[in-house]
mmCIF file of C-alpha atoms and ligand atoms in Angstrom:
data_model
loop_
_atom_site.group_PDB
_atom_site.id
_atom_site.type_symbol
_atom_site.label_atom_id
_atom_site.label_comp_id
_atom_site.label_asym_id
_atom_site.label_seq_id
_atom_site.Cartn_x
_atom_site.Cartn_y
_atom_site.Cartn_z
ATOM 1 C CA MET A 1 -66.629 -57.061 100.745
ATOM 2 C CA PRO A 2 -68.669 -59.945 99.283
ATOM 3 C CA MET A 3 -67.371 -61.286 96.025
ATOM 4 C CA ILE A 4 -69.263 -60.342 92.867
ATOM 5 C CA SER A 5 -70.152 -63.360 90.769
ATOM 6 C CA LEU A 6 -68.768 -63.484 87.253
ATOM 7 C CA TYR A 7 -72.074 -62.687 85.530
ATOM 8 C CA ASP A 8 -73.276 -60.238 88.173
ATOM 9 C CA ALA A 9 -70.221 -58.110 87.434
ATOM 10 C CA THR A 10 -70.896 -55.024 85.319
ATOM 11 C CA ARG A 11 -68.456 -53.528 82.846
ATOM 12 C CA ALA A 12 -67.733 -50.912 85.516
ATOM 13 C CA ASP A 13 -66.840 -53.681 87.988
ATOM 14 C CA VAL A 14 -64.405 -55.166 85.483
ATOM 15 C CA GLU A 15 -62.930 -51.734 84.744
ATOM 16 C CA ALA A 16 -62.483 -51.120 88.474
ATOM 17 C CA GLU A 17 -60.633 -54.416 88.780
ATOM 18 C CA LEU A 18 -58.369 -53.923 85.770
ATOM 19 C CA VAL A 19 -57.272 -50.448 86.787
ATOM 20 C CA GLY A 20 -56.060 -48.383 83.850
ATOM 21 C CA ALA A 21 -56.800 -51.078 81.278
ATOM 22 C CA PRO A 22 -57.603 -49.715 77.819
ATOM 23 C CA ARG A 23 -61.157 -49.947 76.559
ATOM 24 C CA TYR A 24 -60.357 -52.677 74.046
ATOM 25 C CA ARG A 25 -59.202 -54.873 76.936
ATOM 26 C CA ILE A 26 -62.632 -54.594 78.603
ATOM 27 C CA ASP A 27 -64.216 -55.334 75.214
ATOM 28 C CA GLN A 28 -62.131 -58.515 74.996
ATOM 29 C CA VAL A 29 -63.307 -59.596 78.423
ATOM 30 C CA TRP A 30 -66.926 -58.879 77.533
ATOM 31 C CA ASN A 31 -66.646 -60.641 74.216
ATOM 32 C CA GLY A 32 -65.085 -63.678 75.874
ATOM 33 C CA LEU A 33 -67.783 -63.878 78.535
ATOM 34 C CA TYR A 34 -70.877 -63.033 76.481
ATOM 35 C CA SER A 35 -70.116 -63.992 72.865
ATOM 36 C CA GLN A 36 -67.773 -66.921 73.276
ATOM 37 C CA PHE A 37 -69.234 -68.089 76.617
ATOM 38 C CA LEU A 38 -65.771 -68.639 78.101
ATOM 39 C CA GLU A 39 -64.542 -68.484 81.643
ATOM 40 C CA PRO A 40 -61.780 -65.895 82.177
ATOM 41 C CA HIS A 41 -58.935 -68.421 82.191
ATOM 42 C CA ASP A 42 -59.989 -69.605 78.713
ATOM 43 C CA ILE A 43 -60.166 -66.150 77.108
ATOM 44 C CA THR A 44 -56.941 -66.527 75.165
ATOM 45 C CA THR A 45 -57.064 -63.025 73.687
ATOM 46 C CA LEU A 46 -56.158 -61.789 77.180
ATOM 47 C CA PRO A 47 -52.661 -61.809 78.672
ATOM 48 C CA ALA A 48 -52.158 -64.579 81.245
ATOM 49 C CA ALA A 49 -51.843 -62.092 84.113
ATOM 50 C CA VAL A 50 -55.218 -60.529 83.302
ATOM 51 C CA ARG A 51 -56.844 -63.946 83.061
ATOM 52 C CA ALA A 52 -55.442 -64.854 86.458
ATOM 53 C CA GLN A 53 -56.582 -61.579 87.975
ATOM 54 C CA LEU A 54 -60.141 -61.990 86.668
ATOM 55 C CA THR A 55 -60.298 -65.613 87.797
ATOM 56 C CA GLU A 56 -59.295 -64.517 91.254
ATOM 57 C CA SER A 57 -61.755 -61.622 91.469
ATOM 58 C CA PHE A 58 -64.923 -62.903 89.806
ATOM 59 C CA THR A 59 -66.045 -66.468 90.363
ATOM 60 C CA PRO A 60 -68.850 -68.441 88.694
ATOM 61 C CA ALA A 61 -72.042 -68.631 90.744
ATOM 62 C CA LEU A 62 -73.059 -72.116 89.640
ATOM 63 C CA GLU A 63 -71.281 -75.316 90.443
ATOM 64 C CA PRO A 64 -72.211 -78.154 88.062
ATOM 65 C CA LYS A 65 -73.693 -81.140 89.885
ATOM 66 C CA LEU A 66 -75.409 -83.249 87.272
ATOM 67 C CA ARG A 67 -76.125 -83.224 83.561
ATOM 68 C CA THR A 68 -78.862 -85.550 82.314
ATOM 69 C CA VAL A 69 -79.811 -86.205 78.714
ATOM 70 C CA ALA A 70 -83.155 -87.361 77.300
ATOM 71 C CA ASP A 71 -85.178 -87.436 74.077
ATOM 72 C CA ASP A 72 -82.235 -88.802 72.022
ATOM 73 C CA GLY A 73 -79.964 -85.989 73.099
ATOM 74 C CA LYS A 74 -82.501 -83.270 72.336
ATOM 75 C CA THR A 75 -83.196 -82.387 75.983
ATOM 76 C CA ILE A 76 -80.455 -81.696 78.507
ATOM 77 C CA LYS A 77 -81.121 -80.939 82.146
ATOM 78 C CA PHE A 78 -78.459 -79.287 84.271
ATOM 79 C CA LEU A 79 -78.507 -79.434 88.024
ATOM 80 C CA TRP A 80 -76.399 -76.736 89.687
ATOM 81 C CA ARG A 81 -75.487 -75.953 93.250
ATOM 82 C CA LEU A 82 -75.472 -72.247 94.056
ATOM 83 C CA VAL A 83 -71.981 -71.376 95.241
ATOM 84 C CA ASP A 84 -73.593 -68.808 97.549
ATOM 85 C CA GLY A 85 -75.677 -70.854 99.984
ATOM 86 C CA GLY A 86 -75.574 -74.270 98.381
ATOM 87 C CA HIS A 87 -79.171 -74.470 97.144
ATOM 88 C CA PRO A 88 -79.856 -76.635 94.100
ATOM 89 C CA ILE A 89 -81.381 -75.146 90.931
ATOM 90 C CA GLU A 90 -82.026 -76.501 87.447
ATOM 91 C CA THR A 91 -81.831 -75.378 83.823
ATOM 92 C CA VAL A 92 -83.157 -77.204 80.747
ATOM 93 C CA LEU A 93 -81.794 -76.929 77.193
ATOM 94 C CA MET A 94 -84.065 -78.148 74.400
ATOM 95 C CA TYR A 95 -82.979 -78.621 70.791
ATOM 96 C CA TYR A 96 -85.574 -78.528 68.014
ATOM 97 C CA ASP A 97 -84.954 -78.931 64.280
ATOM 98 C CA ASP A 98 -84.969 -75.211 63.653
ATOM 99 C CA ARG A 99 -84.135 -73.668 67.014
ATOM 100 C CA ALA A 100 -82.933 -74.233 70.559
ATOM 101 C CA THR A 101 -84.645 -73.028 73.727
ATOM 102 C CA VAL A 102 -83.335 -72.680 77.267
ATOM 103 C CA CYS A 103 -85.631 -72.798 80.285
ATOM 104 C CA VAL A 104 -84.101 -70.950 83.252
ATOM 105 C CA SER A 105 -84.853 -70.841 86.963
ATOM 106 C CA THR A 106 -85.427 -67.481 88.634
ATOM 107 C CA GLN A 107 -85.568 -68.556 92.273
ATOM 108 C CA ALA A 108 -84.178 -71.427 94.329
ATOM 109 C CA GLY A 109 -87.536 -73.014 95.110
ATOM 110 C CA CYS A 110 -90.833 -71.140 94.914
ATOM 111 C CA ALA A 111 -93.247 -69.595 97.399
ATOM 112 C CA MET A 112 -96.358 -69.779 95.213
ATOM 113 C CA ALA A 113 -97.337 -73.242 96.499
ATOM 114 C CA CYS A 114 -99.206 -74.499 93.423
ATOM 115 C CA GLY A 115 -99.972 -78.038 94.557
ATOM 116 C CA PHE A 116 -99.424 -79.707 91.175
ATOM 117 C CA CYS A 117 -95.904 -78.242 90.723
ATOM 118 C CA ALA A 118 -92.879 -80.043 92.141
ATOM 119 C CA THR A 119 -91.046 -76.780 92.893
ATOM 120 C CA GLY A 120 -94.141 -75.428 94.646
ATOM 121 C CA GLN A 121 -94.334 -78.587 96.729
ATOM 122 C CA ALA A 122 -90.723 -78.138 97.862
ATOM 123 C CA GLY A 123 -91.047 -74.489 99.029
ATOM 124 C CA PHE A 124 -88.904 -71.366 98.774
ATOM 125 C CA ASN A 125 -85.209 -70.910 99.500
ATOM 126 C CA ARG A 126 -84.130 -67.596 97.986
ATOM 127 C CA HIS A 127 -84.229 -65.285 94.985
ATOM 128 C CA LEU A 128 -81.583 -65.721 92.302
ATOM 129 C CA THR A 129 -79.440 -62.745 91.353
ATOM 130 C CA ALA A 130 -79.414 -61.487 87.773
ATOM 131 C CA GLY A 131 -75.953 -63.031 87.383
ATOM 132 C CA GLU A 132 -77.175 -66.435 88.505
ATOM 133 C CA ILE A 133 -79.914 -66.300 85.875
ATOM 134 C CA ILE A 134 -77.547 -65.047 83.165
ATOM 135 C CA GLU A 135 -74.983 -67.721 83.980
ATOM 136 C CA GLN A 136 -77.585 -70.454 83.360
ATOM 137 C CA VAL A 137 -78.081 -69.042 79.860
ATOM 138 C CA VAL A 138 -74.338 -68.722 79.241
ATOM 139 C CA ARG A 139 -73.648 -72.284 80.331
ATOM 140 C CA ALA A 140 -76.434 -73.607 78.117
ATOM 141 C CA CYS A 141 -75.014 -71.580 75.207
ATOM 142 C CA ARG A 142 -71.587 -73.083 75.942
ATOM 143 C CA GLU A 143 -73.107 -76.556 75.796
ATOM 144 C CA ALA A 144 -74.951 -75.780 72.518
ATOM 145 C CA ARG A 145 -71.697 -74.532 71.009
ATOM 146 C CA THR A 146 -70.167 -77.992 71.352
ATOM 147 C CA LEU A 147 -72.716 -79.095 68.725
ATOM 148 C CA GLU A 148 -72.271 -75.885 66.746
ATOM 149 C CA ARG A 149 -75.775 -74.903 67.746
ATOM 150 C CA ARG A 150 -76.902 -71.553 69.043
ATOM 151 C CA VAL A 151 -79.602 -70.729 71.535
ATOM 152 C CA ASP A 152 -82.520 -68.807 70.040
ATOM 153 C CA ASN A 153 -85.124 -68.543 72.789
ATOM 154 C CA ILE A 154 -85.122 -68.167 76.544
ATOM 155 C CA VAL A 155 -88.160 -69.040 78.625
ATOM 156 C CA PHE A 156 -88.298 -67.982 82.274
ATOM 157 C CA MET A 157 -90.270 -71.103 83.143
ATOM 158 C CA GLY A 158 -87.910 -73.056 85.363
ATOM 159 C CA MET A 159 -87.979 -73.083 89.156
ATOM 160 C CA GLY A 160 -89.469 -70.040 90.834
ATOM 161 C CA GLU A 161 -91.820 -67.163 90.101
ATOM 162 C CA PRO A 162 -90.084 -64.596 87.860
ATOM 163 C CA LEU A 163 -92.354 -61.701 88.800
ATOM 164 C CA ALA A 164 -91.765 -62.254 92.514
ATOM 165 C CA ASN A 165 -88.114 -61.491 91.641
ATOM 166 C CA GLU A 166 -88.724 -58.925 88.919
ATOM 167 C CA PRO A 167 -85.674 -56.642 89.374
ATOM 168 C CA ALA A 168 -83.196 -59.522 89.046
ATOM 169 C CA VAL A 169 -85.167 -61.019 86.152
ATOM 170 C CA TRP A 170 -85.157 -57.665 84.410
ATOM 171 C CA GLY A 171 -81.413 -57.316 84.985
ATOM 172 C CA ALA A 172 -80.988 -60.697 83.305
ATOM 173 C CA VAL A 173 -83.284 -59.737 80.409
ATOM 174 C CA GLU A 174 -81.204 -56.641 79.670
ATOM 175 C CA ARG A 175 -77.924 -58.558 79.684
ATOM 176 C CA ILE A 176 -79.317 -61.462 77.619
ATOM 177 C CA HIS A 177 -80.765 -59.029 75.082
ATOM 178 C CA GLY A 178 -77.957 -56.466 75.040
ATOM 179 C CA ASP A 179 -74.807 -58.537 75.595
ATOM 180 C CA ILE A 180 -75.579 -62.123 74.614
ATOM 181 C CA GLY A 181 -77.673 -60.803 71.736
ATOM 182 C CA ILE A 182 -80.854 -62.863 72.055
ATOM 183 C CA SER A 183 -83.562 -60.387 71.141
ATOM 184 C CA ALA A 184 -86.207 -59.522 73.741
ATOM 185 C CA ARG A 185 -88.844 -60.814 71.324
ATOM 186 C CA HIS A 186 -87.348 -64.263 71.864
ATOM 187 C CA LEU A 187 -87.603 -64.049 75.643
ATOM 188 C CA THR A 188 -90.731 -65.224 77.469
ATOM 189 C CA ILE A 189 -91.508 -64.496 81.099
ATOM 190 C CA SER A 190 -94.008 -66.899 82.590
ATOM 191 C CA THR A 191 -96.001 -65.839 85.648
ATOM 192 C CA VAL A 192 -98.460 -67.406 88.008
ATOM 193 C CA GLY A 193 -100.271 -64.049 87.826
ATOM 194 C CA ILE A 194 -98.559 -61.556 90.141
ATOM 195 C CA VAL A 195 -100.544 -58.459 89.205
ATOM 196 C CA PRO A 196 -98.092 -55.791 90.490
ATOM 197 C CA GLY A 197 -95.264 -57.660 88.727
ATOM 198 C CA ILE A 198 -97.124 -57.579 85.412
ATOM 199 C CA ARG A 199 -97.689 -53.859 85.905
ATOM 200 C CA THR A 200 -93.988 -53.268 86.602
ATOM 201 C CA LEU A 201 -93.048 -55.325 83.570
ATOM 202 C CA ALA A 202 -95.325 -53.146 81.449
ATOM 203 C CA THR A 203 -93.197 -50.120 82.362
ATOM 204 C CA ARG A 204 -89.976 -51.823 81.199
ATOM 205 C CA PRO A 205 -88.741 -50.821 77.782
ATOM 206 C CA LEU A 206 -88.078 -54.108 75.959
ATOM 207 C CA PRO A 207 -90.916 -56.087 74.314
ATOM 208 C CA VAL A 208 -90.566 -59.417 76.111
ATOM 209 C CA ASN A 209 -93.333 -61.997 75.778
ATOM 210 C CA LEU A 210 -95.635 -62.658 78.678
ATOM 211 C CA ALA A 211 -97.072 -66.099 79.472
ATOM 212 C CA VAL A 212 -99.713 -66.374 82.173
ATOM 213 C CA SER A 213 -100.150 -69.735 83.889
ATOM 214 C CA LEU A 214 -103.932 -69.691 83.985
ATOM 215 C CA HIS A 215 -105.003 -73.369 84.362
ATOM 216 C CA ALA A 216 -108.544 -72.350 85.357
ATOM 217 C CA ALA A 217 -110.833 -69.600 84.079
ATOM 218 C CA ARG A 218 -113.109 -69.365 87.121
ATOM 219 C CA ASP A 219 -111.973 -68.184 90.536
ATOM 220 C CA GLU A 220 -113.447 -71.056 92.485
ATOM 221 C CA LEU A 221 -111.273 -73.608 90.649
ATOM 222 C CA ARG A 222 -108.242 -71.344 90.199
ATOM 223 C CA ASP A 223 -108.181 -70.601 93.954
ATOM 224 C CA GLU A 224 -107.626 -74.307 94.436
ATOM 225 C CA LEU A 225 -105.030 -74.892 91.730
ATOM 226 C CA VAL A 226 -103.093 -71.633 92.000
ATOM 227 C CA PRO A 227 -103.421 -70.307 95.570
ATOM 228 C CA ILE A 228 -102.114 -66.803 94.723
ATOM 229 C CA ASN A 229 -105.402 -66.374 92.828
ATOM 230 C CA LYS A 230 -107.030 -65.559 96.176
ATOM 231 C CA ARG A 231 -104.832 -62.464 96.310
ATOM 232 C CA TYR A 232 -104.978 -61.626 92.588
ATOM 233 C CA PRO A 233 -108.265 -63.001 91.261
ATOM 234 C CA ILE A 234 -108.969 -63.510 87.575
ATOM 235 C CA ALA A 235 -110.663 -60.130 87.010
ATOM 236 C CA ASP A 236 -107.601 -58.255 88.369
ATOM 237 C CA LEU A 237 -105.243 -60.511 86.449
ATOM 238 C CA LEU A 238 -107.099 -59.914 83.227
ATOM 239 C CA GLY A 239 -107.070 -56.172 83.891
ATOM 240 C CA ALA A 240 -103.268 -56.247 84.253
ATOM 241 C CA CYS A 241 -102.954 -58.333 81.042
ATOM 242 C CA HIS A 242 -105.144 -55.846 79.242
ATOM 243 C CA ASP A 243 -102.980 -52.925 80.341
ATOM 244 C CA TYR A 244 -99.790 -54.834 79.459
ATOM 245 C CA LEU A 245 -101.109 -55.386 75.943
ATOM 246 C CA LYS A 246 -101.967 -51.723 75.571
ATOM 247 C CA VAL A 247 -98.330 -50.704 75.934
ATOM 248 C CA LYS A 248 -96.552 -53.753 74.506
ATOM 249 C CA ASN A 249 -98.880 -54.911 71.780
ATOM 250 C CA ARG A 250 -97.447 -58.439 71.877
ATOM 251 C CA ARG A 251 -99.729 -61.433 72.119
ATOM 252 C CA ILE A 252 -100.045 -62.876 75.642
ATOM 253 C CA SER A 253 -100.179 -66.626 76.049
ATOM 254 C CA PHE A 254 -102.240 -68.533 78.578
ATOM 255 C CA GLU A 255 -100.625 -71.726 79.873
ATOM 256 C CA TRP A 256 -103.049 -74.506 80.705
ATOM 257 C CA ALA A 257 -101.886 -77.805 82.250
ATOM 258 C CA LEU A 258 -104.705 -80.248 81.594
ATOM 259 C CA ILE A 259 -105.793 -82.260 84.611
ATOM 260 C CA GLU A 260 -108.131 -85.135 83.921
ATOM 261 C CA GLY A 261 -111.681 -84.356 84.994
ATOM 262 C CA VAL A 262 -110.599 -81.121 86.721
ATOM 263 C CA ASN A 263 -110.019 -78.496 84.024
ATOM 264 C CA ASP A 264 -110.404 -80.415 80.750
ATOM 265 C CA THR A 265 -114.207 -80.398 80.405
ATOM 266 C CA LEU A 266 -116.446 -78.608 77.918
ATOM 267 C CA ARG A 267 -117.303 -76.061 80.591
ATOM 268 C CA ASP A 268 -113.592 -75.255 81.032
ATOM 269 C CA ALA A 269 -113.107 -74.888 77.290
ATOM 270 C CA LYS A 270 -116.019 -72.441 77.135
ATOM 271 C CA GLU A 271 -114.738 -70.391 80.068
ATOM 272 C CA LEU A 272 -111.202 -70.344 78.690
ATOM 273 C CA HIS A 273 -112.401 -69.259 75.274
ATOM 274 C CA ALA A 274 -114.482 -66.459 76.793
ATOM 275 C CA LEU A 275 -111.489 -65.202 78.767
ATOM 276 C CA SER A 276 -108.948 -65.371 75.947
ATOM 277 C CA ARG A 277 -111.154 -63.356 73.605
ATOM 278 C CA ARG A 278 -111.490 -60.551 76.127
ATOM 279 C CA LEU A 279 -107.903 -59.567 75.303
ATOM 280 C CA THR A 280 -106.861 -57.745 72.138
ATOM 281 C CA PRO A 281 -105.110 -59.383 70.429
ATOM 282 C CA THR A 282 -106.774 -62.498 71.800
ATOM 283 C CA ALA A 283 -104.624 -64.677 74.041
ATOM 284 C CA HIS A 284 -102.841 -67.685 72.584
ATOM 285 C CA VAL A 285 -103.514 -70.845 74.592
ATOM 286 C CA ASN A 286 -100.740 -73.389 75.228
ATOM 287 C CA LEU A 287 -101.982 -76.754 76.372
ATOM 288 C CA ILE A 288 -99.879 -79.356 78.116
ATOM 289 C CA PRO A 289 -101.028 -82.497 79.898
ATOM 290 C CA LEU A 290 -100.155 -82.180 83.589
ATOM 291 C CA ASN A 291 -96.865 -83.897 84.309
ATOM 292 C CA PRO A 292 -96.830 -86.265 87.248
ATOM 293 C CA THR A 293 -95.147 -85.045 90.429
ATOM 294 C CA PRO A 294 -94.672 -86.921 93.698
ATOM 295 C CA GLY A 295 -96.993 -84.780 95.812
ATOM 296 C CA TRP A 296 -100.139 -84.455 93.692
ATOM 297 C CA PRO A 297 -102.723 -87.197 93.396
ATOM 298 C CA THR A 298 -104.560 -86.326 90.168
ATOM 299 C CA LYS A 299 -103.191 -87.125 86.744
ATOM 300 C CA GLY A 300 -102.711 -85.395 83.453
ATOM 301 C CA SER A 301 -105.403 -85.650 80.793
ATOM 302 C CA SER A 302 -105.064 -88.514 78.344
ATOM 303 C CA ARG A 303 -103.820 -87.797 74.826
ATOM 304 C CA ASN A 304 -107.339 -88.177 73.562
ATOM 305 C CA ARG A 305 -108.819 -85.678 76.022
ATOM 306 C CA VAL A 306 -106.052 -83.190 75.244
ATOM 307 C CA HIS A 307 -106.930 -83.406 71.559
ATOM 308 C CA VAL A 308 -110.657 -83.101 72.188
ATOM 309 C CA PHE A 309 -110.046 -80.023 74.367
ATOM 310 C CA ARG A 310 -107.829 -78.491 71.684
ATOM 311 C CA ASP A 311 -110.369 -79.215 68.936
ATOM 312 C CA THR A 312 -113.190 -77.713 70.987
ATOM 313 C CA LEU A 313 -111.195 -74.509 71.472
ATOM 314 C CA LEU A 314 -110.353 -74.424 67.763
ATOM 315 C CA GLU A 315 -114.048 -74.709 66.910
ATOM 316 C CA PHE A 316 -114.771 -71.767 69.182
ATOM 317 C CA GLY A 317 -112.063 -69.845 67.320
ATOM 318 C CA THR A 318 -109.393 -69.748 70.057
ATOM 319 C CA ASN A 319 -105.725 -69.722 69.062
ATOM 320 C CA VAL A 320 -104.367 -72.876 70.615
ATOM 321 C CA THR A 321 -101.413 -75.238 70.409
ATOM 322 C CA ILE A 322 -100.374 -78.334 72.309
ATOM 323 C CA ARG A 323 -96.919 -77.903 73.818
ATOM 324 C CA SER A 324 -94.448 -80.698 73.237
ATOM 325 C CA ASN A 325 -93.562 -82.434 76.414
ATOM 326 C CA ARG A 326 -89.797 -82.666 76.760
ATOM 327 C CA GLY A 327 -87.731 -84.427 79.367
ATOM 328 C CA THR A 328 -90.521 -86.193 81.257
ATOM 329 C CA ASP A 329 -88.385 -89.249 81.946
ATOM 330 C CA ILE A 330 -85.556 -87.215 83.497
ATOM 331 C CA ALA A 331 -87.976 -85.013 85.475
ATOM 332 C CA ALA A 332 -87.004 -82.044 83.311
ATOM 333 C CA ALA A 333 -90.535 -81.357 82.106
ATOM 334 C CA CYS A 334 -92.778 -78.475 83.148
ATOM 335 C CA GLY A 335 -93.374 -78.447 86.855
ATOM 336 C CA GLN A 336 -91.078 -81.376 87.544
ATOM 337 C CA LEU A 337 -88.066 -79.340 88.552
ATOM 338 C CA ALA A 338 -87.432 -80.074 92.211
ATOM 339 C CA ALA A 339 -83.679 -80.011 92.334
ATOM 340 C CA GLY A 340 -81.810 -81.918 94.924
ATOM 341 C CA GLN A 341 -84.694 -84.210 95.666
ATOM 342 C CA PRO A 342 -84.856 -87.703 94.337
ATOM 343 C CA VAL A 343 -87.833 -86.913 92.116
ATOM 344 C CA ARG A 344 -89.732 -90.124 91.711
ATOM 345 C CA VAL A 345 -92.540 -90.260 89.252
ATOM 346 C CA SER A 346 -95.065 -91.970 91.445
ATOM 347 C CA ALA A 347 -97.841 -92.420 88.913
ATOM 348 C CA PRO A 348 -96.394 -92.811 85.426
ATOM 349 C CA SER A 349 -99.049 -91.573 83.048
ATOM 350 C CA ALA A 350 -98.063 -94.121 80.387
ATOM 351 C CA ARG A 351 -98.839 -97.024 82.686
ATOM 352 C CA GLU A 352 -102.097 -95.527 83.888
ATOM 353 C CA SER A 353 -103.387 -94.682 80.469
ATOM 354 C CA SER A 354 -102.572 -98.147 79.125
ATOM 355 C CA THR A 355 -104.699 -99.736 81.846
ATOM 356 C CA SER A 356 -107.617 -97.331 81.691
HETATM 357 N N1 SAH B 1 -93.862 -69.575 88.294
HETATM 358 C C1 SAH B 1 -93.981 -69.371 86.889
HETATM 359 C C2 SAH B 1 -92.923 -70.066 86.051
HETATM 360 C C3 SAH B 1 -92.498 -71.475 86.435
HETATM 361 S S1 SAH B 1 -93.629 -72.792 86.143
HETATM 362 C C4 SAH B 1 -95.369 -69.738 86.414
HETATM 363 O O1 SAH B 1 -96.168 -70.188 87.222
HETATM 364 O O2 SAH B 1 -95.690 -69.486 85.256
HETATM 365 C C5 SAH B 1 -93.692 -72.986 84.388
HETATM 366 C C6 SAH B 1 -94.981 -73.575 83.899
HETATM 367 O O3 SAH B 1 -95.103 -74.963 84.243
HETATM 368 C C7 SAH B 1 -96.218 -72.894 84.471
HETATM 369 O O4 SAH B 1 -97.164 -72.717 83.453
HETATM 370 C C8 SAH B 1 -96.686 -73.922 85.482
HETATM 371 O O5 SAH B 1 -98.030 -73.754 85.824
HETATM 372 C C9 SAH B 1 -96.410 -75.199 84.743
HETATM 373 N N2 SAH B 1 -96.431 -76.389 85.579
HETATM 374 C C10 SAH B 1 -96.143 -76.498 86.879
HETATM 375 N N3 SAH B 1 -96.272 -77.777 87.300
HETATM 376 C C11 SAH B 1 -96.643 -78.489 86.218
HETATM 377 C C12 SAH B 1 -96.915 -79.873 85.996
HETATM 378 N N4 SAH B 1 -96.817 -80.758 86.999
HETATM 379 N N5 SAH B 1 -97.281 -80.249 84.760
HETATM 380 C C13 SAH B 1 -97.351 -79.355 83.742
HETATM 381 N N6 SAH B 1 -97.098 -78.051 83.879
HETATM 382 C C14 SAH B 1 -96.764 -77.617 85.113
#
């Protein structure tokens, strides 16, 4: 029988292992794993024999490979090797003054093939299990605890397409909400726009936030930037967003990575505004200058163009914010996660913008 990973194990799995154990014993295990973020051998409320038994039966799914720190200690990137299969995946922990956010991967690699995204450039290996997603959160919580910080928000915006792996992602959502205790309202699932996935998500009970990686508001351009748009064009995507809002009544956000001269013009601002106001409540737009990746020739919009684009949207009356850009120098920023590869930033935006 294949081994169940520590955070894929259900309470029933633990009960089956600790035959005849009283209920409070299972509670101690659960509390150790999900509230104190400990591995079984460190759960000192348990007798040594139980700790040994659990250690033997349920093993962690992630083997730490590398931990890199940036932004004066405020951004930490973890590189893991999946114990099952050996694929590399990444997780990013970001501290802010008033909160901490963890960005988790949902697949090893990605099959969506967005050309500007480092994970998309590298291709797909396999889906992650719920436990492999949960364990990323637990390990980031363990790290935050060393600074007496707690994790407030989880964004499913790391490697992979969450809605191409919806059942495992939902399994992780339930455990993060119910056992770790981070409310569903503080969880955000980001999608490239998998229409059936959005529809499935709408049937799920908890009110998680939905972010749609739009990047273009006309099919002709979006087909180029986000190839899955050919299968799920903007009209269908918007229809699914509309239906999601009807049942969830949470604001949807549109993610927009600004690419100089490609999607940062007045025309794009107009089209984006028109699209965001077709939803009720209107979509919130998150802007971010495109981060450089090795396999994509165009560059992110300059600071000035980002601000002009934002101000134009504001004048139209669109809800918009510019996302802070964490971890660029350690390739931990949006779209830069390409674990296991020596990610070289081939066209540093700072150098280019200082010469142009
Ligand atoms: N597959 C999901 C989640 C992972 S990507 C999705 O597409 O939403 C998380 C976000 O980073 C998405 O909005 C994605 O479009 C964006 N992104 C990818 N590459 C990027 C890059 N090079 N610069 C800035 N954002 C990027």
